[in-house]
Short mmCIF file of C-alpha atoms (C1' of nucleotides) in Angstrom, two decimals:
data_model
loop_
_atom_site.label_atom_id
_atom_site.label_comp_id
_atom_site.label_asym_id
_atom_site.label_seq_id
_atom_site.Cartn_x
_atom_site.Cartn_y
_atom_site.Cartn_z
CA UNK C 473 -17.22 -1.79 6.80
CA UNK C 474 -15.47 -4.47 6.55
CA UNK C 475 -13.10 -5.34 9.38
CA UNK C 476 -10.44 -7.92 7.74
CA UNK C 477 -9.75 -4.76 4.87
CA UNK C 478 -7.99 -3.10 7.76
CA UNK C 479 -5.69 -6.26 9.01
CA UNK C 480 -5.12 -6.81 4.96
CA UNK C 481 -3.48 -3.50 4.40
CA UNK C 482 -1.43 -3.30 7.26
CA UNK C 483 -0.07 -7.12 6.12
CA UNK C 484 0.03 -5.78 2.39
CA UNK C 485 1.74 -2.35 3.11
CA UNK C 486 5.18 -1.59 1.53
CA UNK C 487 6.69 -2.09 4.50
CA UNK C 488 4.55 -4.56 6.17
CA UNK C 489 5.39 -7.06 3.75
CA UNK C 490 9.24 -6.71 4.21
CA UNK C 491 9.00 -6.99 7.80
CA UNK C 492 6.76 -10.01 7.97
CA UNK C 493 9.33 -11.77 6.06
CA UNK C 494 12.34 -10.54 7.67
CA UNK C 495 11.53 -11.72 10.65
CA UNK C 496 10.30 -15.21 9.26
CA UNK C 497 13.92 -16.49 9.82
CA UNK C 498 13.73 -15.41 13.55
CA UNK C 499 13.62 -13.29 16.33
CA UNK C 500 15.48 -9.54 15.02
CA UNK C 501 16.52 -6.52 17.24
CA UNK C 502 14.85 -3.31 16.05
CA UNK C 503 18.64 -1.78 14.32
CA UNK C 504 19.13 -5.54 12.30
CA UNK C 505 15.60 -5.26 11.36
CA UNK C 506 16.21 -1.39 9.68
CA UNK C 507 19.10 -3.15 8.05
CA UNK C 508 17.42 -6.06 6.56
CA UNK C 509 14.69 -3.92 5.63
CA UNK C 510 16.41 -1.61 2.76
CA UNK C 511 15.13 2.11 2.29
CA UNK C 512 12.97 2.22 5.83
CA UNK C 513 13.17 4.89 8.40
CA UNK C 514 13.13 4.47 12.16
CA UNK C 515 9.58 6.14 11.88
CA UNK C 516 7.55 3.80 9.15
CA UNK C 517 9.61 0.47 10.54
CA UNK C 518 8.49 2.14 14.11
CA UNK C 519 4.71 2.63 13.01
CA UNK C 520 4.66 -0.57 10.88
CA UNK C 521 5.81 -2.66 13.54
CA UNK C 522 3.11 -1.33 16.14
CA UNK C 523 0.52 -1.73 13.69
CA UNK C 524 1.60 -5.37 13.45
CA UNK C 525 1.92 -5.64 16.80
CA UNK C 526 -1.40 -4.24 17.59
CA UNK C 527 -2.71 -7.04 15.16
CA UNK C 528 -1.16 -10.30 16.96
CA UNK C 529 1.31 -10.75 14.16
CA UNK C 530 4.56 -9.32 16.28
CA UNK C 531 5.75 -9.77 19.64
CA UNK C 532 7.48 -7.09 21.00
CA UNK C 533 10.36 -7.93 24.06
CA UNK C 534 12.09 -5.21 25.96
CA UNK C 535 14.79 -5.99 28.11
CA UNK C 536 16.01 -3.72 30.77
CA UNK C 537 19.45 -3.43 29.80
CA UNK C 538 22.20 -1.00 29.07
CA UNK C 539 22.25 0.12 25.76
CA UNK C 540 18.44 -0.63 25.64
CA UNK C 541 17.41 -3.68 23.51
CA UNK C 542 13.95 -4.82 22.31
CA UNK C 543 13.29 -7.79 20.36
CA UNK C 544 10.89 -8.27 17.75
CA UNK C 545 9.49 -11.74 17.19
CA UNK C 546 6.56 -13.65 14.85
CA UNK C 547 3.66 -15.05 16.93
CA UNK C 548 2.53 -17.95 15.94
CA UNK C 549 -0.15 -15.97 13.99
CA UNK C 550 2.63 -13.66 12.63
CA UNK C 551 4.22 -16.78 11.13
CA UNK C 552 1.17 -18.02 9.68
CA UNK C 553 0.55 -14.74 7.65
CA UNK C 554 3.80 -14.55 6.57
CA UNK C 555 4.11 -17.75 5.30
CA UNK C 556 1.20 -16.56 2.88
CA UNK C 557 2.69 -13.35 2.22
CA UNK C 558 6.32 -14.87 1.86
CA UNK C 559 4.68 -17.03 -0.98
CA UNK C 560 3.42 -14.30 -2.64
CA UNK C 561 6.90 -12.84 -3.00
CA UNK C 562 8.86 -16.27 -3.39
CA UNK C 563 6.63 -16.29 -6.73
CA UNK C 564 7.19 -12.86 -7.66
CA UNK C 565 11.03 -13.60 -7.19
CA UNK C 566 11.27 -16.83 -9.31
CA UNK C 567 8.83 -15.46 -12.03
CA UNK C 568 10.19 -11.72 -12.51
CA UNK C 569 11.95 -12.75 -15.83
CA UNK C 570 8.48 -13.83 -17.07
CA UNK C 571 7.07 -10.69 -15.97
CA UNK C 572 9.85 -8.69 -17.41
CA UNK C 573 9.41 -10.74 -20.60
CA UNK C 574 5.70 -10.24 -20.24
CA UNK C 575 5.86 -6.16 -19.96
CA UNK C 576 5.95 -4.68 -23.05
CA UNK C 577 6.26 -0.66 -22.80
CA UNK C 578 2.65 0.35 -23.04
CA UNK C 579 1.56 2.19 -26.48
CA UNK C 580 1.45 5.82 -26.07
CA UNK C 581 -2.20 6.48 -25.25
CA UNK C 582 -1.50 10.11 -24.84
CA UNK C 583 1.13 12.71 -26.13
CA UNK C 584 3.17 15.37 -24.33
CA UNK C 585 1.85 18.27 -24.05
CA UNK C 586 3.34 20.77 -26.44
CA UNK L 999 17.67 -1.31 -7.01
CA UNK L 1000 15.44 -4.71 -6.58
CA UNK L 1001 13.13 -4.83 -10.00
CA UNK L 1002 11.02 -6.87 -7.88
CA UNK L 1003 10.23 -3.99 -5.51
CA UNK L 1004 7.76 -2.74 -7.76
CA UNK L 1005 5.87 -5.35 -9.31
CA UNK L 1006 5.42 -6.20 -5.61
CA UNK L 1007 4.11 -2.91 -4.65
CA UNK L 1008 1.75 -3.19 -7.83
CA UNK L 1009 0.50 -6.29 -7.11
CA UNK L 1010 0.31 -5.50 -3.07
CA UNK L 1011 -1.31 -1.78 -3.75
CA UNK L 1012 -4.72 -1.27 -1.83
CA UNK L 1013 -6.75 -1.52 -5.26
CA UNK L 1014 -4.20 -4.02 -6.88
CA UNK L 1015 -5.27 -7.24 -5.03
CA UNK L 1016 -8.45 -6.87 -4.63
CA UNK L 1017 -8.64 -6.25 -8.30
CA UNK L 1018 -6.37 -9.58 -9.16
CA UNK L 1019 -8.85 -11.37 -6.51
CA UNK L 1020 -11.95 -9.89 -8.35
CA UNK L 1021 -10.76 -11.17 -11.50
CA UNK L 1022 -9.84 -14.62 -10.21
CA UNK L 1023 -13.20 -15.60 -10.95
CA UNK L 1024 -13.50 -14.58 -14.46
CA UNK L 1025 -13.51 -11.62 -17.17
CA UNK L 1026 -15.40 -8.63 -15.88
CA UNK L 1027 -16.17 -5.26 -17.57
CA UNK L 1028 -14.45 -2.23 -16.25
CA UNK L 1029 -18.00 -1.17 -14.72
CA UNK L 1030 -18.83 -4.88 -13.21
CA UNK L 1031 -15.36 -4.70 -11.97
CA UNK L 1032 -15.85 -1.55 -10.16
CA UNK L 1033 -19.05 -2.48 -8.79
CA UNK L 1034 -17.03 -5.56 -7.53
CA UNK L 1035 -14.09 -3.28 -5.61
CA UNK L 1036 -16.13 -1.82 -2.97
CA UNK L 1037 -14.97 1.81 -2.54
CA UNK L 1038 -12.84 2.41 -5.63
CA UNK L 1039 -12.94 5.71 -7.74
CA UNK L 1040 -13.21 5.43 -11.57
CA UNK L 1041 -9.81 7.53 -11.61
CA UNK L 1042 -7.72 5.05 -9.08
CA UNK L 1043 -9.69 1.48 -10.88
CA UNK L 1044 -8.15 2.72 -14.14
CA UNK L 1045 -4.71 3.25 -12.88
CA UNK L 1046 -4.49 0.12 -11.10
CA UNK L 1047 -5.81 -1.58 -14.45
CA UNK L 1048 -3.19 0.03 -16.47
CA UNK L 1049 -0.27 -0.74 -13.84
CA UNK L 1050 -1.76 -4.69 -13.93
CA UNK L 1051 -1.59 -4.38 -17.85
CA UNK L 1052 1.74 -3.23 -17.99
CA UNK L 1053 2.81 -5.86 -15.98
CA UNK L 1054 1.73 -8.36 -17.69
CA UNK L 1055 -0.47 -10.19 -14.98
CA UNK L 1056 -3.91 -8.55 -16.86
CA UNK L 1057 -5.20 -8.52 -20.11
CA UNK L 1058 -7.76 -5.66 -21.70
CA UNK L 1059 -9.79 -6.20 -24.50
CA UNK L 1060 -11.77 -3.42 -26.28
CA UNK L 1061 -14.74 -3.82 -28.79
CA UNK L 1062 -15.91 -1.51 -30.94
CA UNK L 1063 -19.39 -1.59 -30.10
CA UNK L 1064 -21.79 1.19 -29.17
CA UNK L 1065 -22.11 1.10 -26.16
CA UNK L 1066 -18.53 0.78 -25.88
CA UNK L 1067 -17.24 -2.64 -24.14
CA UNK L 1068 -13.93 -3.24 -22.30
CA UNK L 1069 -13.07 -6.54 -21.09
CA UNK L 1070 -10.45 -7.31 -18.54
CA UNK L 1071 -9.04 -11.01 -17.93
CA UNK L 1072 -5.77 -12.51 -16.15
CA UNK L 1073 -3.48 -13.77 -17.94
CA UNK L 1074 -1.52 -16.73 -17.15
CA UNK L 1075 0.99 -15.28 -15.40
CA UNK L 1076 -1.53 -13.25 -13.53
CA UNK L 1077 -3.86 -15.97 -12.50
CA UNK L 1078 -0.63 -17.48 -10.95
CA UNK L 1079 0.16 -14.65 -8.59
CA UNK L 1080 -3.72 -14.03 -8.23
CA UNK L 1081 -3.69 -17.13 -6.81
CA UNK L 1082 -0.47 -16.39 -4.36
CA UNK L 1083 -2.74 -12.99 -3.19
CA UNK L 1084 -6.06 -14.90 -2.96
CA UNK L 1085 -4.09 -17.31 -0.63
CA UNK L 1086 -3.20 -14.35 1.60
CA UNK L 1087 -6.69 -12.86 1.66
CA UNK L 1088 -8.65 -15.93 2.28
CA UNK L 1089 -6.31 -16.36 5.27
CA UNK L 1090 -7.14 -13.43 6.81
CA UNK L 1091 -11.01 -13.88 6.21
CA UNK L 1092 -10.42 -17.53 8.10
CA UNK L 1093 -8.65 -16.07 10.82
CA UNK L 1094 -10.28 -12.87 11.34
CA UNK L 1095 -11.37 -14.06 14.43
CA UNK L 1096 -8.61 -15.43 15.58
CA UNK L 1097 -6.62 -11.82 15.18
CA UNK L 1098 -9.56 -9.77 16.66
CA UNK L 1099 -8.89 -11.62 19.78
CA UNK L 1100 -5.19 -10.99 19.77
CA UNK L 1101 -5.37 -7.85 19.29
CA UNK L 1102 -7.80 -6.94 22.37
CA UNK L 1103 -6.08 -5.68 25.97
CA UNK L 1104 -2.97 -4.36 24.08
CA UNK L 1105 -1.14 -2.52 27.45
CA UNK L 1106 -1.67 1.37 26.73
CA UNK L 1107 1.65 2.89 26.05
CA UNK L 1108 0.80 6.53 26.42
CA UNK L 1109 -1.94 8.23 28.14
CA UNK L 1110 -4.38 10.72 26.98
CA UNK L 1111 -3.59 14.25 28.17
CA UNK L 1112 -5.91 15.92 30.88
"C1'" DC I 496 20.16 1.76 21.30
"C1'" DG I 497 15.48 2.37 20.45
"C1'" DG I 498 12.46 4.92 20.02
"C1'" DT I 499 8.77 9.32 19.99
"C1'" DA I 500 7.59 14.23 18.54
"C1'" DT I 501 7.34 17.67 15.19
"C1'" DC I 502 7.53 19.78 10.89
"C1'" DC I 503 6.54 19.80 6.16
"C1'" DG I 504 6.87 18.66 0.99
"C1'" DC I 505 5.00 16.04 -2.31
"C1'" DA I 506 2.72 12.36 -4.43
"C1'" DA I 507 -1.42 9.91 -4.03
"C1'" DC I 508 -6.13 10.16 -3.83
"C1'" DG I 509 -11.20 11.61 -4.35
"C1'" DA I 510 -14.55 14.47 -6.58
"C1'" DT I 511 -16.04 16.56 -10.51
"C1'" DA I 512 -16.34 17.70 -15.23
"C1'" DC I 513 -15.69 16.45 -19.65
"C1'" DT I 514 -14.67 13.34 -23.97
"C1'" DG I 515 -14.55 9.36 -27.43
"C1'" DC P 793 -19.93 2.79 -21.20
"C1'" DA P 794 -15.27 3.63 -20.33
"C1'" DG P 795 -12.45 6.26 -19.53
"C1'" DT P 796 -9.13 11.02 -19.27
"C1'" DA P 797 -8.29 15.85 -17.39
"C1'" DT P 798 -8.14 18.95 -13.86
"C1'" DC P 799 -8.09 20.48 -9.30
"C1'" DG P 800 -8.11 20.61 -4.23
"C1'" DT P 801 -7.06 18.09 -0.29
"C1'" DT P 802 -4.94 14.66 2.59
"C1'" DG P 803 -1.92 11.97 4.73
"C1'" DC P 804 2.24 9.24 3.80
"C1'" DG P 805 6.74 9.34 4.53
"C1'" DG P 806 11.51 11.61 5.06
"C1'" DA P 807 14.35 14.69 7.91
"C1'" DT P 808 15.46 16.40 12.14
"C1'" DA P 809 15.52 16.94 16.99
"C1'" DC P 810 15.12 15.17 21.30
"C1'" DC P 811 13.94 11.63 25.30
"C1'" DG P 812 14.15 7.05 28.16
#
DNA sequence: CGGTATCCGCAACGATACTG
DNA sequence: CAGTATCGTTGCGGATACCG
């Protein structure tokens, strides 16, 4: 169908999002990336950063060295997208009172079962 | 934790912008609107409605007509971060090319077993 | 340290039927 | 027309174990 839906939801995934803006600030080794990240395992930061990878957004550096270290890094196509996506949540950030403000609990559309 | 988390997940969900983007345009029944979303079921068009609603960013009118009429609009707040999303996707459909080409000869990392 | 491989539970999702 | 209810399936995602 159509092929930009794919590229979209791997940018747009729960984690995609948080990784695209971690590493806005700079180049991160896989372990400070998990801890910038909050609440990701070593397999979804793992699969999300190959899917980004795969995509042109990451750069991924391994360096022969003992313990092993591998660098992850925006290309400049990576930093492009996550300036967009880093707008999106800037706004969310500076507007969640209005949003908080805005949500009103929902009427009750349906009752508990009894 | 982050109250953020989860109006970003709404707002990021696989339904959730293309809905917001649909509706940048203008009001749009619930059917036009699913015609619109290419690929959504009734079931997941309604919950992604009703998670916009409750967060403010979308507002739903109902008539009491026969047929029966249901109108859905952004609201302020939600044209605002509609506008943050549409950013994003419009990127992507701009640069589409651009990542398709970055994304070919990616060294293979594993074989396929024989 | 930086992963991949495997297992598996559970929530999300699609399809269908039904209702106001 | 605009949903909700129910059900069966799927695949996401966490936990664990193990490898380079």
């Amino acid at each position: 169908m159509c092929p930009s839906r794919g590229v979209l939801e791997h940018v747009t995934s729960r984690w995609g999002v948080l990784v695209l803006v971690g590493l806005q600030e700079g180049t991160l080794r896989f372990s400070e990336l998990r801890r910038r990240v909050a609440g990701v395992s070593e397999k979804m930061l793992s699969q999300t950063l190959q899917a980004l990878e795969d995509d042109g957004f990451v750069l991924r550096e391994v360096y022969a060295v003992v313990p092993p270290r591998v660098d992850y890094t925006l290309t400049s196509l990576g930093s492009e997208v996550a300036a967009q996506v880093e707008a999106l949540t800037d706004w969310i950030e500076e507007n969640i009172d209005r949003v908080a403000q805005a949500r009103r609990a929902r009427p009750e559309r349906a009752r508990a079962p009894r």
